[in-house]
Amino acid sequence: MKNNLYVDIHVLQNVPPSCINRDDTGSPKTAKYGGAVRARVSSQAWKHEMRTMFREMLCEEEVGVRTKKISQMIANVMREIDDSIESEKANTLALNALGNAGIKTDKEGLSSVLMFFSAAQAKALARLAIQQSKDKKEYQNALKAAPSMDMALFGRMVAADPSLNFDAAAQVAHAISTHAVHNEYDYFTAVDDLIRGEESGAGHLGTVEFNSATLYRYATVNVIELQKNLGTQTEEAVKCFAEAFIKTMPTGKQNTFANRTLPDFVYIALRTDQPVNLAGAFEKPVSGTNGYLEESEKKFREYADTIYHKFACEPEKVWEFGEMNISQILEEVKSAVREKLSGSRGE
């Protein structure tokens, strides 16, 4: 096997009137691409929903926690390990432990930035705190070992101490519409149920901005990088990542628009050269009055063929929704990754 192994996930998804990801003014996010304004959903919004889904898919030990309440978290774990430790003492020991680990906290025990911890890392720190260890290297090692599955996928950055960083093995692109969009406004009113007769009328009125789009979504997993941190869990992590990326959707204004949809087109490629984002298929916006999906899929396939013949290699294997259902595809992707990794280990 070559030293590179990537799983690329391409999705086309119709989203009806919605405002699933807003900017600071409350408007749906957009981006200009190919000279046209496109609907856009940030990668951060989608990754947040993926991490939320991980909590449903995986056991507690496999999912990390991102928080500023680090001392409280460590103190709680300490008391789970040894319920004879009083709450006040646990808090003190937790603050001492974080100080030894080089993590600064304020007088309320909050860190200055959000910290990403795995359950195993929290337990390791808690045990060192109970032992009242003063060895800073032990604390550092505890924070460098046993990352959670989502930490290995999405990474961890600690600006104050880069040695605690985990490089993200997965990347998620901002989703963009395959066509130009124009944001629209919904004028709405709400009636006060207790006003009657001459006083009847709207108790509240306002507007909400929205758009609708056929989105192109892309994500990729560096399988070899992921294996460095997860070992034998790697193929399961790839499957979970792919499933979460395919099935989730950011929840902005969900109650207003009920816009939850599932993908209309899924194309997963196993590559041994480099990841390839195929957004260039839509640099020239799809146009028409009879829907965008069919033409978007056509342009995607044509562009993929061009890229494969002129620049990148053909994928080692491709799975498409329609030929198989999503569950079958995910299992086949998992098996293919396992087989590739087994070959690299000489098993």
Coordinates of C-alpha atoms in Angstrom, one line a residue:
M1 CA 0.0 0.0 0.0
K2 CA 1.2 3.5 -0.7
N3 CA 1.9 5.9 2.3
N4 CA -1.3 7.9 1.5
L5 CA -4.9 6.8 2.0
Y6 CA -7.8 9.2 1.9
V7 CA -11.6 8.8 2.0
D8 CA -13.3 11.6 0.1
I9 CA -17.1 12.1 0.6
H10 CA -19.1 14.1 -2.0
V11 CA -22.7 15.0 -1.4
L12 CA -25.4 16.8 -3.4
Q13 CA -28.3 17.8 -1.2
N14 CA -31.5 19.7 -1.9
V15 CA -32.5 22.1 0.9
P16 CA -35.9 23.8 0.7
P17 CA -36.5 27.4 2.1
S18 CA -34.3 27.6 5.2
C19 CA -31.8 29.6 7.2
I20 CA -29.7 26.9 8.7
N21 CA -26.5 28.9 9.2
R22 CA -26.7 32.7 9.8
D23 CA -24.2 35.5 9.8
D24 CA -23.9 38.2 12.5
T25 CA -26.9 40.1 11.0
G26 CA -29.2 37.0 11.0
S27 CA -29.0 36.5 7.2
P28 CA -28.2 33.1 5.7
K29 CA -24.5 32.8 5.0
T30 CA -23.4 33.3 1.4
A31 CA -20.2 33.3 -0.6
K32 CA -19.3 34.6 -4.1
Y33 CA -17.9 31.8 -6.3
G34 CA -17.5 31.8 -10.0
G35 CA -18.8 35.4 -10.1
A36 CA -22.2 34.4 -8.6
V37 CA -23.6 34.6 -5.0
R38 CA -24.0 31.1 -3.6
A39 CA -25.8 29.8 -0.5
R40 CA -23.1 28.7 2.0
V41 CA -23.1 26.6 5.2
S42 CA -19.9 26.8 7.2
S43 CA -17.8 23.8 8.0
Q44 CA -18.0 24.7 11.7
A45 CA -21.8 24.5 11.7
W46 CA -21.7 21.0 10.1
K47 CA -18.9 19.7 12.3
H48 CA -20.8 20.8 15.5
E49 CA -23.8 18.7 14.4
M50 CA -21.5 15.8 13.6
R51 CA -20.0 15.9 17.0
T52 CA -23.5 16.0 18.5
M53 CA -24.4 12.8 16.5
F54 CA -21.2 11.1 17.7
R55 CA -22.6 11.3 21.2
E56 CA -25.6 9.2 20.0
M57 CA -23.5 6.8 17.9
L58 CA -20.6 6.1 20.3
C59 CA -20.1 5.3 24.0
E60 CA -19.0 8.0 26.4
E61 CA -15.4 6.9 26.4
E62 CA -15.1 7.5 22.7
V63 CA -16.4 11.0 22.6
G64 CA -14.5 14.1 23.9
V65 CA -15.8 17.1 25.8
R66 CA -14.9 20.7 24.8
T67 CA -15.3 23.1 27.8
K68 CA -13.9 25.9 29.9
K69 CA -15.1 24.2 33.1
I70 CA -12.1 21.9 33.2
S71 CA -11.5 22.0 36.9
Q72 CA -15.1 21.1 37.6
M73 CA -14.9 18.2 35.1
I74 CA -11.7 16.9 36.7
A75 CA -13.1 17.3 40.2
N76 CA -16.2 15.3 39.3
V77 CA -14.1 12.5 37.8
M78 CA -12.0 12.4 41.0
R79 CA -15.1 11.9 43.1
E80 CA -16.3 9.1 40.7
I81 CA -13.0 7.4 41.3
D82 CA -12.9 8.0 45.1
D83 CA -16.2 9.1 46.6
S84 CA -14.5 9.7 50.0
I85 CA -12.9 12.9 48.6
E86 CA -14.9 15.9 49.7
S87 CA -16.1 18.3 47.1
E88 CA -14.0 21.3 48.2
K89 CA -10.8 19.2 48.4
A90 CA -11.5 17.8 44.9
N91 CA -11.8 21.3 43.5
T92 CA -8.5 22.3 45.1
L93 CA -6.7 19.2 43.8
A94 CA -8.2 19.7 40.3
L95 CA -6.9 23.3 40.1
N96 CA -3.5 22.1 41.3
A97 CA -3.5 19.4 38.6
L98 CA -4.3 21.8 35.9
G99 CA -1.6 24.2 37.0
N100 CA 0.9 21.3 36.8
A101 CA -0.4 20.5 33.3
G102 CA 0.3 24.1 32.3
I103 CA -3.4 25.0 31.9
K104 CA -4.2 28.5 33.3
T105 CA -7.5 29.0 35.0
D106 CA -9.2 32.1 36.6
K107 CA -10.5 32.5 40.1
E108 CA -13.7 30.6 39.2
G109 CA -11.7 27.7 37.8
L110 CA -12.5 28.4 34.2
S111 CA -9.8 28.1 31.5
S112 CA -9.2 31.1 29.3
V113 CA -10.0 29.0 26.2
L114 CA -12.2 26.0 25.4
M115 CA -10.2 22.8 26.0
F116 CA -10.9 19.5 24.3
F117 CA -10.6 16.4 26.6
S118 CA -11.2 12.8 26.1
A119 CA -12.7 10.7 28.9
A120 CA -9.4 8.8 29.2
Q121 CA -7.4 12.0 29.5
A122 CA -9.8 13.4 32.2
K123 CA -9.4 10.2 34.2
A124 CA -5.6 10.2 33.9
L125 CA -5.5 13.8 35.2
A126 CA -7.9 12.9 38.0
R127 CA -5.7 10.0 39.1
L128 CA -2.6 12.1 39.1
A129 CA -4.5 14.8 41.1
I130 CA -5.6 12.2 43.7
Q131 CA -2.0 11.0 44.0
Q132 CA -1.0 14.7 44.4
S133 CA 1.7 14.2 41.8
K134 CA 4.0 17.2 41.2
D135 CA 5.6 15.7 38.0
K136 CA 4.6 18.1 35.2
K137 CA 5.8 15.6 32.6
E138 CA 3.3 13.1 33.9
Y139 CA 0.5 15.6 33.4
Q140 CA 1.7 16.5 29.9
N141 CA 1.9 12.8 29.0
A142 CA -1.7 12.3 30.3
L143 CA -2.9 15.1 28.0
K144 CA -1.0 13.7 25.0
A145 CA -2.3 10.1 25.2
A146 CA -5.6 8.4 24.4
P147 CA -7.5 11.0 22.3
S148 CA -11.2 10.5 21.8
M149 CA -12.4 9.5 18.3
D150 CA -13.7 13.0 17.6
M151 CA -10.5 14.6 18.9
A152 CA -8.5 12.5 16.5
L153 CA -10.8 13.4 13.6
F154 CA -11.3 17.2 14.3
G155 CA -8.0 17.9 16.1
R156 CA -7.2 20.0 19.2
M157 CA -5.3 23.3 19.3
V158 CA -3.7 24.6 22.5
A159 CA -2.1 27.9 21.6
A160 CA -0.4 28.2 25.0
D161 CA 1.3 24.8 24.5
P162 CA 1.5 23.4 21.0
S163 CA 2.9 20.1 22.2
L164 CA -0.6 19.3 23.4
N165 CA -2.0 19.8 19.9
F166 CA -3.6 17.0 17.8
D167 CA -3.6 17.5 14.1
A168 CA -7.0 17.0 12.6
A169 CA -7.2 13.9 10.4
A170 CA -10.5 15.1 8.8
Q171 CA -11.4 18.2 6.9
V172 CA -14.8 19.5 6.1
A173 CA -15.4 22.1 3.3
H174 CA -17.9 24.9 3.5
A175 CA -21.0 23.7 1.6
I176 CA -22.0 25.9 -1.3
S177 CA -24.9 25.9 -3.7
T178 CA -24.2 24.6 -7.2
H179 CA -26.2 27.6 -8.6
A180 CA -26.7 31.3 -7.9
V181 CA -29.0 32.3 -5.1
H182 CA -31.0 35.4 -4.1
N183 CA -32.0 35.6 -0.4
E184 CA -35.7 36.2 0.1
Y185 CA -37.7 37.5 3.0
D186 CA -40.7 36.0 4.8
Y187 CA -43.0 38.6 6.3
F188 CA -44.8 37.1 9.3
T189 CA -47.3 38.1 11.9
A190 CA -48.4 36.6 15.2
V191 CA -51.8 37.1 16.7
D192 CA -52.4 37.8 20.4
D193 CA -55.0 35.2 21.4
L194 CA -56.4 37.3 24.2
I195 CA -57.2 40.4 22.1
R196 CA -60.8 40.5 20.8
G197 CA -63.1 42.7 18.8
E198 CA -61.9 46.1 17.8
E199 CA -58.5 45.5 19.2
S200 CA -57.9 42.5 17.0
G201 CA -54.8 42.5 14.8
A202 CA -51.2 41.4 14.8
G203 CA -49.6 41.2 18.2
H204 CA -46.2 41.0 16.6
L205 CA -44.8 41.2 13.1
G206 CA -41.4 40.8 11.5
T207 CA -39.3 39.3 8.7
V208 CA -36.9 36.4 8.5
E209 CA -34.4 36.0 5.6
F210 CA -34.1 32.6 3.9
N211 CA -33.0 30.9 0.7
S212 CA -33.2 27.5 -0.9
A213 CA -30.5 25.6 -2.6
T214 CA -28.9 22.4 -4.0
L215 CA -25.7 22.2 -2.0
Y216 CA -22.4 20.6 -2.9
R217 CA -20.8 19.2 0.3
Y218 CA -17.3 17.7 0.6
A219 CA -15.2 16.2 3.4
T220 CA -12.1 14.0 3.5
V221 CA -10.4 11.8 6.0
N222 CA -6.6 11.2 6.1
V223 CA -6.7 7.6 7.2
I224 CA -3.0 7.2 7.8
E225 CA -3.0 10.3 10.1
L226 CA -6.0 9.0 11.9
Q227 CA -4.4 5.6 12.4
K228 CA -1.5 7.3 14.3
N229 CA -3.8 8.3 17.1
L230 CA -6.6 5.6 17.0
G231 CA -4.8 2.4 15.9
T232 CA -7.4 -0.4 15.5
Q233 CA -10.3 2.0 15.9
T234 CA -9.4 3.7 12.7
E235 CA -11.8 2.0 10.3
E236 CA -14.8 2.4 12.7
A237 CA -13.9 6.1 13.0
V238 CA -13.9 6.5 9.2
K239 CA -17.4 4.9 9.1
C240 CA -18.7 7.0 11.9
F241 CA -17.4 10.2 10.3
A242 CA -18.9 9.4 6.9
E243 CA -22.3 8.5 8.4
A244 CA -22.4 11.6 10.5
F245 CA -21.4 13.8 7.6
I246 CA -24.0 12.3 5.3
K247 CA -26.9 12.3 7.8
T248 CA -26.6 15.5 9.8
M249 CA -27.8 19.0 9.1
P250 CA -27.3 22.2 11.1
T251 CA -30.4 23.2 13.0
G252 CA -30.6 26.9 12.6
K253 CA -34.3 28.1 12.2
Q254 CA -35.4 24.4 12.1
N255 CA -38.6 25.2 13.9
T256 CA -39.4 27.9 11.4
F257 CA -38.7 26.0 8.2
A258 CA -38.7 22.2 9.0
N259 CA -36.1 22.0 6.3
R260 CA -34.4 18.7 7.4
T261 CA -33.6 16.7 4.3
L262 CA -31.2 13.9 3.4
P263 CA -28.7 13.8 0.5
D264 CA -29.9 13.1 -3.0
F265 CA -26.5 12.0 -4.3
V266 CA -23.6 10.5 -2.4
Y267 CA -20.2 9.6 -4.0
I268 CA -17.4 8.2 -1.8
A269 CA -13.9 7.7 -3.2
L270 CA -11.0 5.8 -1.8
R271 CA -7.8 7.5 -2.9
T272 CA -4.1 6.8 -2.5
D273 CA -2.7 10.0 -4.0
Q274 CA -4.3 13.0 -2.5
P275 CA -7.8 14.3 -1.5
V276 CA -9.7 16.0 -4.3
N277 CA -12.4 18.6 -3.7
L278 CA -14.6 18.7 -6.9
A279 CA -16.3 22.0 -6.3
G280 CA -14.8 23.2 -9.6
A281 CA -17.7 21.4 -11.3
F282 CA -19.9 24.3 -10.2
E283 CA -17.5 27.2 -10.9
K284 CA -19.9 28.0 -13.7
P285 CA -23.3 28.1 -11.8
V286 CA -25.9 25.6 -12.8
S287 CA -28.9 27.3 -14.4
G288 CA -32.4 26.3 -15.4
T289 CA -36.0 26.4 -14.3
N290 CA -36.6 22.7 -14.0
G291 CA -34.6 22.0 -10.9
Y292 CA -30.8 21.9 -10.3
L293 CA -30.1 18.4 -9.0
E294 CA -30.0 16.5 -12.3
E295 CA -27.8 19.0 -14.0
S296 CA -25.6 19.3 -10.9
E297 CA -25.0 15.5 -10.9
K298 CA -24.2 15.6 -14.6
K299 CA -21.6 18.4 -14.2
F300 CA -20.1 16.7 -11.2
R301 CA -19.5 13.4 -13.1
E302 CA -18.1 15.3 -16.2
Y303 CA -15.7 17.3 -14.0
A304 CA -14.6 14.3 -12.0
D305 CA -13.7 12.5 -15.3
T306 CA -11.8 15.5 -16.5
I307 CA -9.8 15.8 -13.3
Y308 CA -9.1 12.1 -13.2
H309 CA -7.7 12.0 -16.7
K310 CA -5.7 15.3 -16.6
F311 CA -4.4 15.6 -13.0
A312 CA -5.3 13.2 -10.2
C313 CA -5.4 9.5 -10.4
E314 CA -8.6 7.5 -10.7
P315 CA -9.8 6.5 -7.2
E316 CA -9.0 3.0 -6.1
K317 CA -12.7 2.4 -5.4
V318 CA -15.9 4.4 -5.7
W319 CA -19.2 3.9 -3.9
E320 CA -22.4 5.6 -5.0
F321 CA -25.8 5.9 -3.3
G322 CA -28.4 4.2 -5.6
E323 CA -26.2 1.3 -6.5
M324 CA -26.3 0.4 -2.7
N325 CA -28.1 1.9 0.3
I326 CA -26.1 4.1 2.7
S327 CA -25.7 1.3 5.3
Q328 CA -24.2 -1.0 2.7
I329 CA -21.9 1.7 1.4
L330 CA -20.6 2.6 4.9
E331 CA -19.9 -1.1 5.7
E332 CA -18.0 -1.5 2.4
V333 CA -16.0 1.7 3.1
K334 CA -15.1 0.3 6.5
S335 CA -14.1 -3.0 5.1
A336 CA -12.0 -1.4 2.4
V337 CA -10.1 0.8 4.9
R338 CA -9.5 -2.2 7.1
E339 CA -8.1 -4.2 4.2
K340 CA -5.8 -1.4 3.2
L341 CA -4.5 -0.9 6.7
S342 CA -4.1 -4.6 7.2
G343 CA -1.9 -4.7 4.1
S344 CA 0.2 -1.8 5.4
R345 CA 0.8 -3.7 8.6
G346 CA 1.6 -6.9 6.7
E347 CA -1.2 -8.8 8.4

